[in-house]
Each structure stands twice: as C-alpha cells, then as structure tokens.
Amino acid sequence: MADIFDKQLTAVMEHGVRMRPKPIYNALEVRDGEVFLDGQPMVMAARNDYLGLAHDPRVVRAAAEAAHRWGASSSASRLIGGSLTLHEELEARLAAFLGCEAAIVTTTGFEANLALAPLLGRGDVVFSDKANHASLIEAVRLGFADRRWYRHSDTADLERKLAAADPDAAKVIFTDGLFSMEGDLCRLPELASLARRHGARLVVDGAHDIGLLGPRGRGVGDHFGLPDAIDLHTGTLSKGFGSIGGFLAGPREVIHYLRHTSRSVIFTTSMPPASAAAALAALTVVETEPERRTRALEVARRVRDGLRGLGFDTGDSVTPIVPVITGRTDMATALWREVLAAGVLASPVSAPAVPEERSLVRLSLQATHTDEEIARILAAFAAGGRKLGLIPDAPAVPAARPAGSVTAAPGQQTSACAVMDRVS
Ligand SMILES: Cc1ncc(COP(=O)(O)O)c(C=O)c1O
C-alpha cells in the first residue's frame, strides 16, 4: 500500500524541485539596493520593492510607532475583535486612491485573490489567463463556477471561449495587470471591450502595477487611460507599497458581500498594525512623489536596453520586472549562478512558474538602484552570458524597444524561487 508522504515526496524529487532558500543579511547601514549574502555585498535585484519604500525612513517610522502603540499583532480576525481603526483608514484611503466606492484589506495579497472565490457560483463561468498568479488560479479552483483557461494574453482565444459559453451564464474574466514572471502588461483595452460585449465582469490583480504604473500610480487602468475598465481590483501592499498585506477595491455592495463571505478574510488574523501603518505612509509617498515611478521605469529601461544590446532575450517586458530568457532550465540556473558570483542577486525561474521552454533569470528593478548598480548588473550578465555562450562575444547591435514599452514620458506611470540553492 502506498504511503501518502513517500508518494508525494517521490513525485517532487522526480521533478527536481529540491530547493532551499538562502538567508540574506542586510548591511548594517541598511540600503535597499544592497544586501549581504554569505558575507558578500550583492546588488539586490530580486525584490519587488519597486519604489524603494520598504526602507524609506517615513515608512519604517510609521511601522515602528504603530507597533509601539498597537502591539505586534492584532491577535484576532476582522469580524471578531481584529478590526483596527488603522485598517478602516487604510481601506478608505485605498478606495479613494483607486477611485472605488469601497475596499477591504487582507493579511496578504494571496488572500485578497482567494477572497474572490465566493463570486464564482454554480453555473457561472470564469475565464482566466493561463499565466495568472498562483493565487488567482487558486481562487478559480476554490470557486464553483465553470473554468475556462485562455492562452496567455491571447484575446482571440478568450473571445472564442466567451462566444462558446452559455450566453445567459454570469461571466467574469480574471487577469493579472502586470504579469509577474515576464514583466508584460495585460491587454486591458481589448479585455475591457470583450468584457463589455459579452456581459462579463473584469477583475484585475494589480499586485505589480498599482503604485507603479499610470500618471497617478493607479495601475494598468491609469496607464491605459481606462480608469473605469476594471470592475474589481485586487492587489498587494508587499510590492510597490513596501509593506505586507492585500486588498480588494470595487463597488460597495460587492465589497460588503466579500467581507462577509470570503474565508480568507473571515478566518484569519487581520493585517498587523505595523504593516497597516507602513502601507498608509507608503500610500502618501505614492500619491505625492511621482518621480519615484519615473526613476523605477528609467532604471528598468536602461537595464533592459543594456541586456538587449548584449544580445539577451528579454521577452515583452516593459516594466521593472525584466526576464532574461534562457529557454533551458539548466541555462537559467547556470546564468543565475554566474551573476550571483559576480555580486548580483536575481531570481532563477522555471516551470511551473513559466512554461518549461521559457526558463529565465528574473531581475526586479527599483527606483533606488544607483547608476553604479545598473552598471554592475549589466557587467555581471555580460560576463556570465559570454562564458555560457548565451550571447555573442562582441556586443550585438542594440535591439529596438518593443511596442508599448512603458517609459516615464507617456505616463509616469510564484516566483518558483527566491534566493535558492539546490539541496543536493
Ligand atoms: C500577481 C501577484 N498576485 C498576488 C501576489 C500575492 O501577494 P502577496 O505576496 O502579498 O501574498 C503576488 C506575489 O507574489 C503576485 O505576484
């Protein structure tokens, strides 16, 4: 008789996902662009702190003061004693920021997406991009609606699937706003028009774009000049906002319904006070310092252009998530090791986070990266790429920027691995 532990562990070992994270040490003088790993200083390009707010003194002070005043934990869930005025203030501020009637904050962004499940009833149909984040995929699996997975950003495939569905069924489309592995944007104008034509609601996970994209930092809707195209927003406070926590924002009745039916809202301890206070302070910075968005996008553009000029494939990225696509997983691991040895901490990404043949090394760039750090990143990739034969020895002719590239001008607009090492 099979033992359930042995069976699952064997399956995992066969797929080679024996990874363990390596701990990171911050420098004593904490600077968010640099960390220490095994005693060596590293350019940190594996975090999602796009605006450099996790170490901003105003954000850190707000967190520390809130911890002193409110304690280290709220110690209860929202409906039974864990609702603080800080949570309500953050909900009101986020709703106003996104131009929505109401918002709920959750303890993580993952939970914000899980909280969508009660929208998906029997007989309804949910259409979900195949490259959506794991937490959106889990929400689809948790719900009772019929599921249709459309090819990544393939609006023709989505249209076929919408047309084939029961015209009377209630329908919803789920998409990431900015896809977290390859840094490409969803095709919001086409998605919005398909949603309208087929009577579907559009739900966008703005985990990576809210705070970063659009003239006011409101995410892809703001970036495309379509503020009303999104029916319901989900997002996280752990990336552009330098804290931790998640949120949903949309029509008042919908938020009220989810607040009282979503298990990931009801049955978990609410967001810690320090995190809520940090997010509030970060939101003020997002609202008042658009130059941070400009700088984050400029850093990303320079790194992306530099990598393309060297001959690397950076896919359709137009954002601070820059993938260096190697194709083969062993090449992604080898390149990651080379750049790590040269003092750059990036993330190796392989299946199931991306399709098998699109393994990559992911760079997450931020407003606080210095020009010198940009140069170190490019030098590390140049040396590693040449050593592994991934790029030509002589510099290639600089490649043209892809259409739709996000720059400062038109609008300031599961990773498989963090810092991982093979166990064996
Ligand atoms: C697109 C997307 N959605 C949701 C999440 C979950 O956010 P959190 O880390 O706050 O749980 C992530 C984080 O990795 C993400 O990339």
XYZ file of C-alpha atoms and ligand atoms in Angstrom:
440
model
C 0.000 0.000 0.000
C 1.377 3.409 -0.915
C 2.325 5.790 1.860
C 0.998 9.264 1.131
C 4.164 11.034 2.319
C 6.513 8.800 0.295
C 4.327 9.064 -2.791
C 4.244 12.851 -2.859
C 7.888 13.303 -1.896
C 8.978 10.941 -4.671
C 6.962 12.941 -7.177
C 8.565 16.176 -6.007
C 12.087 14.732 -6.159
C 11.474 13.434 -9.677
C 10.583 16.943 -10.802
C 13.790 18.252 -9.273
C 12.249 20.975 -7.130
C 14.605 20.400 -4.239
C 15.306 23.964 -3.383
C 16.018 25.714 -0.143
C 16.216 29.461 0.370
C 19.490 31.033 1.441
C 19.221 33.672 4.141
C 20.049 37.254 3.315
C 21.745 39.690 5.644
C 21.155 43.364 5.265
C 24.133 45.664 5.512
C 24.419 47.427 8.858
C 23.863 50.674 7.051
C 20.644 49.441 5.503
C 20.276 50.403 1.881
C 17.587 48.623 -0.033
C 19.651 48.155 -3.215
C 22.435 46.234 -1.451
C 22.392 43.187 0.821
C 24.894 40.669 2.126
C 24.798 37.014 1.179
C 27.395 34.636 2.591
C 29.291 37.729 3.732
C 29.485 39.200 0.209
C 27.838 42.504 -0.786
C 25.254 41.973 -3.506
C 23.189 44.242 -5.724
C 19.660 43.240 -4.725
C 17.584 42.702 -7.860
C 15.266 40.004 -6.570
C 12.770 42.002 -4.541
C 9.533 43.656 -5.567
C 10.119 46.903 -3.693
C 9.819 48.881 -6.946
C 9.639 52.308 -5.353
C 12.217 51.565 -2.650
C 9.714 52.171 0.135
C 10.424 49.189 2.400
C 13.423 51.084 3.795
C 12.070 54.602 3.447
C 12.532 56.254 6.878
C 8.957 57.604 6.852
C 7.519 54.150 6.198
C 9.786 52.435 8.724
C 8.991 55.071 11.383
C 5.243 54.674 10.834
C 5.590 50.897 11.267
C 7.676 51.241 14.445
C 5.315 53.785 16.008
C 2.277 51.653 15.208
C 3.907 48.582 16.759
C 4.558 50.574 19.950
C 1.045 51.931 20.057
C -0.994 48.943 18.855
C 1.247 45.969 19.636
C 2.977 43.450 17.410
C -0.240 41.716 16.337
C -3.943 42.435 16.116
C -4.383 38.890 17.502
C -7.870 38.367 16.041
C -9.685 38.207 12.727
C -11.540 41.188 11.298
C -15.049 40.130 12.324
C -14.192 39.275 15.921
C -12.010 41.925 17.506
C -9.226 42.299 14.923
C -10.605 45.373 13.100
C -8.480 48.383 13.975
C -9.144 51.975 13.017
C -5.859 51.661 11.081
C -7.472 49.016 8.830
C -10.509 51.182 8.231
C -8.385 54.215 7.468
C -6.311 52.180 5.014
C -9.452 50.832 3.332
C -10.886 54.318 2.907
C -7.570 55.666 1.566
C -7.121 52.775 -0.894
C -10.692 53.096 -2.168
C -10.231 56.832 -2.730
C -6.826 56.274 -4.380
C -8.287 53.768 -6.850
C -11.466 55.782 -7.425
C -13.653 52.980 -6.000
C -16.574 53.028 -3.604
C -15.049 50.675 -1.051
C -12.111 48.408 -0.232
C -11.178 45.561 2.124
C -7.656 44.939 3.320
C -6.444 41.381 3.832
C -3.393 39.992 5.571
C -1.626 39.120 2.302
C -2.156 39.685 -1.405
C -2.566 35.950 -1.838
C -5.568 36.078 0.484
C -7.040 39.033 -1.405
C -7.189 36.861 -4.512
C -8.543 33.842 -2.627
C -11.283 36.165 -1.374
C -12.707 36.243 -4.922
C -13.939 32.658 -4.652
C -17.457 33.500 -3.343
C -18.092 35.406 -6.581
C -17.824 32.152 -8.529
C -21.148 30.360 -8.136
C -22.522 27.204 -9.775
C -23.494 27.775 -13.401
C -21.280 30.880 -13.694
C -18.216 30.885 -15.943
C -14.757 32.230 -15.051
C -12.210 32.950 -17.798
C -8.651 33.062 -16.523
C -5.338 33.849 -18.266
C -3.085 30.791 -18.085
C -0.184 32.929 -16.846
C -2.115 34.422 -13.926
C -0.554 34.359 -10.487
C -0.965 31.180 -8.437
C -3.318 32.930 -6.013
C -5.774 33.835 -8.805
C -5.568 30.258 -10.033
C -6.356 29.022 -6.507
C -9.392 31.342 -6.374
C -10.659 29.796 -9.611
C -10.170 26.309 -8.155
C -11.929 27.239 -4.913
C -14.994 28.663 -6.643
C -17.897 26.637 -8.053
C -18.016 28.293 -11.479
C -17.113 26.511 -14.739
C -13.483 27.258 -15.647
C -12.051 28.360 -18.969
C -8.276 28.942 -19.157
C -7.299 31.103 -22.118
C -3.807 31.276 -23.622
C -1.611 33.973 -22.151
C -2.802 37.407 -23.342
C -4.423 35.742 -26.367
C -7.605 37.786 -26.697
C -8.676 35.821 -29.804
C -8.605 32.629 -27.731
C -10.544 34.392 -24.970
C -13.109 35.674 -27.471
C -13.670 32.148 -28.826
C -14.188 30.853 -25.314
C -16.548 33.687 -24.380
C -18.581 33.109 -27.547
C -18.842 29.368 -26.831
C -20.160 29.878 -23.285
C -23.856 29.873 -22.386
C -24.987 33.438 -23.241
C -27.195 33.504 -20.142
C -24.458 32.474 -17.714
C -22.918 35.121 -15.437
C -19.313 35.596 -16.562
C -16.099 37.039 -15.169
C -12.590 37.469 -16.593
C -9.560 37.226 -14.275
C -6.208 38.672 -15.302
C -3.007 39.926 -13.758
C -2.412 43.586 -14.637
C 1.359 43.180 -14.932
C 2.474 39.570 -15.290
C 4.984 38.772 -12.602
C 7.336 36.419 -14.410
C 7.964 38.212 -17.715
C 7.018 41.795 -16.846
C 4.473 42.195 -19.680
C 1.171 44.054 -19.299
C -2.314 42.628 -19.801
C -4.097 43.844 -22.949
C -6.533 45.920 -20.964
C -8.259 47.779 -23.833
C -9.098 44.510 -25.638
C -10.083 42.740 -22.405
C -12.373 45.611 -21.429
C -14.050 45.635 -24.818
C -14.534 41.840 -24.803
C -15.948 42.014 -21.283
C -18.452 44.671 -22.351
C -19.521 42.798 -25.493
C -20.067 39.513 -23.659
C -21.567 40.949 -20.470
C -18.625 39.740 -18.372
C -17.097 41.444 -15.353
C -13.377 42.196 -15.419
C -11.252 41.522 -12.322
C -7.611 42.643 -12.428
C -4.887 41.672 -9.979
C -2.819 44.839 -9.713
C -0.198 43.339 -7.380
C 2.711 44.583 -9.501
C 1.223 47.637 -11.228
C -0.772 49.518 -8.586
C 1.561 52.131 -7.124
C 3.931 51.867 -10.093
C 2.101 52.476 -13.366
C -0.035 55.316 -14.660
C 0.311 59.081 -14.153
C -1.199 58.746 -10.680
C 0.184 55.297 -9.895
C -3.221 53.662 -10.022
C -2.043 50.758 -12.154
C -2.859 49.458 -15.616
C -6.238 51.239 -15.838
C -4.437 54.527 -15.224
C -1.616 53.549 -17.613
C -4.011 52.822 -20.498
C -6.234 55.817 -19.699
C -9.142 53.465 -18.900
C -9.874 54.156 -15.233
C -13.350 52.600 -15.357
C -12.487 49.459 -17.322
C -11.811 47.377 -14.210
C -14.862 46.206 -12.246
C -12.935 44.884 -9.266
C -9.290 45.405 -8.269
C -7.197 43.087 -6.149
C -3.672 43.911 -5.101
C -0.887 43.638 -2.600
C 0.854 46.048 -0.268
C 4.044 43.964 -0.354
C 5.491 45.314 -3.597
C 5.047 48.971 -4.621
C 3.949 49.833 -1.077
C 6.942 48.311 0.745
C 4.803 46.626 3.414
C 2.737 43.433 3.524
C -0.993 42.913 3.127
C -3.524 42.763 0.327
C -6.712 44.488 -0.754
C -9.808 44.325 -2.922
C -11.465 47.510 -4.169
C -14.688 47.978 -6.105
C -18.438 48.633 -5.750
C -19.658 48.979 -2.154
C -22.124 46.053 -2.247
C -19.579 43.691 -3.773
C -17.005 44.560 -1.118
C -19.643 44.152 1.594
C -20.581 40.725 0.211
C -16.953 39.551 0.061
C -16.181 40.889 3.535
C -18.887 38.630 4.912
C -18.409 35.539 2.741
C -14.691 35.207 1.910
C -12.998 32.679 4.135
C -9.573 34.218 3.564
C -10.955 37.441 5.039
C -13.033 35.961 7.854
C -10.939 33.077 9.138
C -7.514 34.624 9.533
C -5.877 37.146 11.823
C -6.026 40.646 10.399
C -3.093 42.587 8.996
C -0.559 43.527 11.728
C -0.790 47.170 12.875
C 2.801 47.947 11.822
C 2.082 46.717 8.283
C -1.116 48.763 8.019
C 0.654 51.905 9.251
C 3.581 51.290 6.870
C 1.153 50.908 3.951
C -0.607 54.144 4.879
C 2.709 56.023 4.955
C 3.737 54.417 1.646
C 0.432 55.385 0.044
C 1.117 59.019 0.911
C 4.501 58.744 -0.820
C 2.924 57.080 -3.860
C 0.382 59.915 -4.075
C 2.882 62.729 -3.673
C 6.176 61.573 -5.250
C 5.560 60.547 -8.865
C 9.300 60.943 -9.525
C 9.829 57.558 -7.834
C 7.767 55.877 -10.548
C 9.697 57.767 -13.205
C 13.023 56.632 -11.764
C 11.934 52.972 -11.363
C 10.860 52.872 -15.019
C 14.043 54.626 -16.131
C 16.259 52.143 -14.229
C 14.313 49.292 -15.824
C 14.579 50.765 -19.313
C 18.335 51.181 -19.013
C 18.854 47.629 -17.767
C 16.512 46.185 -20.397
C 18.109 48.149 -23.242
C 21.563 47.150 -21.990
C 20.649 43.463 -21.859
C 19.052 43.557 -25.312
C 22.125 45.314 -26.650
C 24.253 42.465 -25.282
C 22.066 40.000 -27.190
C 19.795 38.670 -24.418
C 16.115 37.896 -24.948
C 14.068 39.981 -22.503
C 10.694 38.978 -23.932
C 7.893 41.537 -23.944
C 8.836 43.157 -20.670
C 8.021 46.852 -20.495
C 8.250 47.217 -16.714
C 10.736 46.858 -13.794
C 10.358 43.078 -13.989
C 12.978 42.162 -16.575
C 13.274 38.496 -17.579
C 16.459 37.191 -19.146
C 15.019 34.244 -21.027
C 17.419 31.351 -21.465
C 14.883 28.740 -22.553
C 16.522 25.743 -20.889
C 16.231 25.468 -17.107
C 19.860 24.369 -16.658
C 20.964 27.504 -18.520
C 18.803 29.725 -16.312
C 20.363 28.129 -13.229
C 23.874 28.443 -14.662
C 23.387 32.094 -15.600
C 21.879 32.853 -12.218
C 24.937 31.290 -10.536
C 27.321 33.300 -12.724
C 25.663 36.622 -11.930
C 25.422 35.680 -8.256
C 29.165 35.014 -8.195
C 29.626 38.442 -9.774
C 27.622 40.081 -6.961
C 24.104 40.377 -8.398
C 21.179 38.740 -6.693
C 18.465 37.885 -9.258
C 15.811 35.104 -9.234
C 16.011 31.890 -11.260
C 12.542 30.987 -12.556
C 11.499 27.691 -14.102
C 8.400 25.509 -14.545
C 5.732 25.582 -13.239
C 6.085 29.362 -12.756
C 6.805 29.683 -16.513
C 6.416 27.188 -19.384
C 9.227 24.600 -19.479
C 10.866 26.162 -22.552
C 10.843 29.709 -21.141
C 13.029 29.336 -18.073
C 14.592 32.635 -17.139
C 16.550 34.737 -14.702
C 14.318 37.477 -13.399
C 15.502 40.938 -12.406
C 13.285 43.144 -10.256
C 14.481 46.715 -10.500
C 13.672 49.615 -8.262
C 13.764 53.395 -8.048
C 16.617 53.287 -5.540
C 19.063 51.366 -7.749
C 22.005 53.653 -8.475
C 23.701 54.171 -11.840
C 26.681 52.238 -10.483
C 24.401 49.301 -9.575
C 22.895 49.338 -13.073
C 26.444 49.079 -14.468
C 27.256 46.183 -12.093
C 24.116 44.319 -13.173
C 24.953 44.700 -16.864
C 28.607 43.741 -16.360
C 27.597 40.596 -14.455
C 25.179 39.482 -17.182
C 27.666 40.299 -19.945
C 30.389 38.188 -18.339
C 28.049 35.319 -17.382
C 26.251 35.282 -20.734
C 29.523 35.200 -22.701
C 31.033 32.485 -20.530
C 27.977 30.277 -21.092
C 27.789 31.069 -24.806
C 24.339 32.629 -24.428
C 25.354 35.892 -26.099
C 27.968 36.779 -28.721
C 31.429 37.870 -27.615
C 31.205 41.151 -29.479
C 28.384 43.473 -28.436
C 25.342 42.981 -30.658
C 23.602 45.857 -32.428
C 21.185 47.387 -29.893
C 17.693 45.981 -30.411
C 14.688 48.244 -30.906
C 12.425 48.703 -27.924
C 9.166 46.702 -28.275
C 5.912 48.490 -28.958
C 4.079 49.529 -25.812
C 7.268 49.959 -23.798
C 6.483 51.764 -20.574
C 8.625 54.835 -20.151
C 8.392 57.810 -17.906
C 7.049 60.018 -20.672
C 3.584 58.742 -21.687
C 2.534 58.050 -18.143
C 4.714 58.006 -15.071
C 3.166 55.628 -14.753
C 5.001 32.192 -7.714
C 8.206 33.038 -8.416
C 9.287 29.399 -8.161
C 12.322 30.583 -6.301
C 13.578 33.429 -4.224
C 17.234 33.048 -3.406
C 17.520 29.369 -3.891
C 20.184 26.773 -3.789
C 19.921 23.171 -4.872
C 19.786 20.939 -1.821
C 21.693 18.113 -3.438
C 0.488 38.842 -9.377
C 0.545 38.552 -7.912
N -0.611 38.490 -7.226
C -0.620 38.236 -5.904
C 0.534 38.021 -5.199
C 0.483 37.701 -3.749
O 0.864 38.793 -2.970
P 1.435 38.626 -1.508
O 2.884 38.340 -1.651
O 1.144 39.914 -0.837
O 0.714 37.493 -0.855
C 1.763 38.104 -5.865
C 3.007 37.934 -5.104
O 3.881 37.217 -5.348
C 1.771 38.359 -7.253
O 2.916 38.399 -7.936
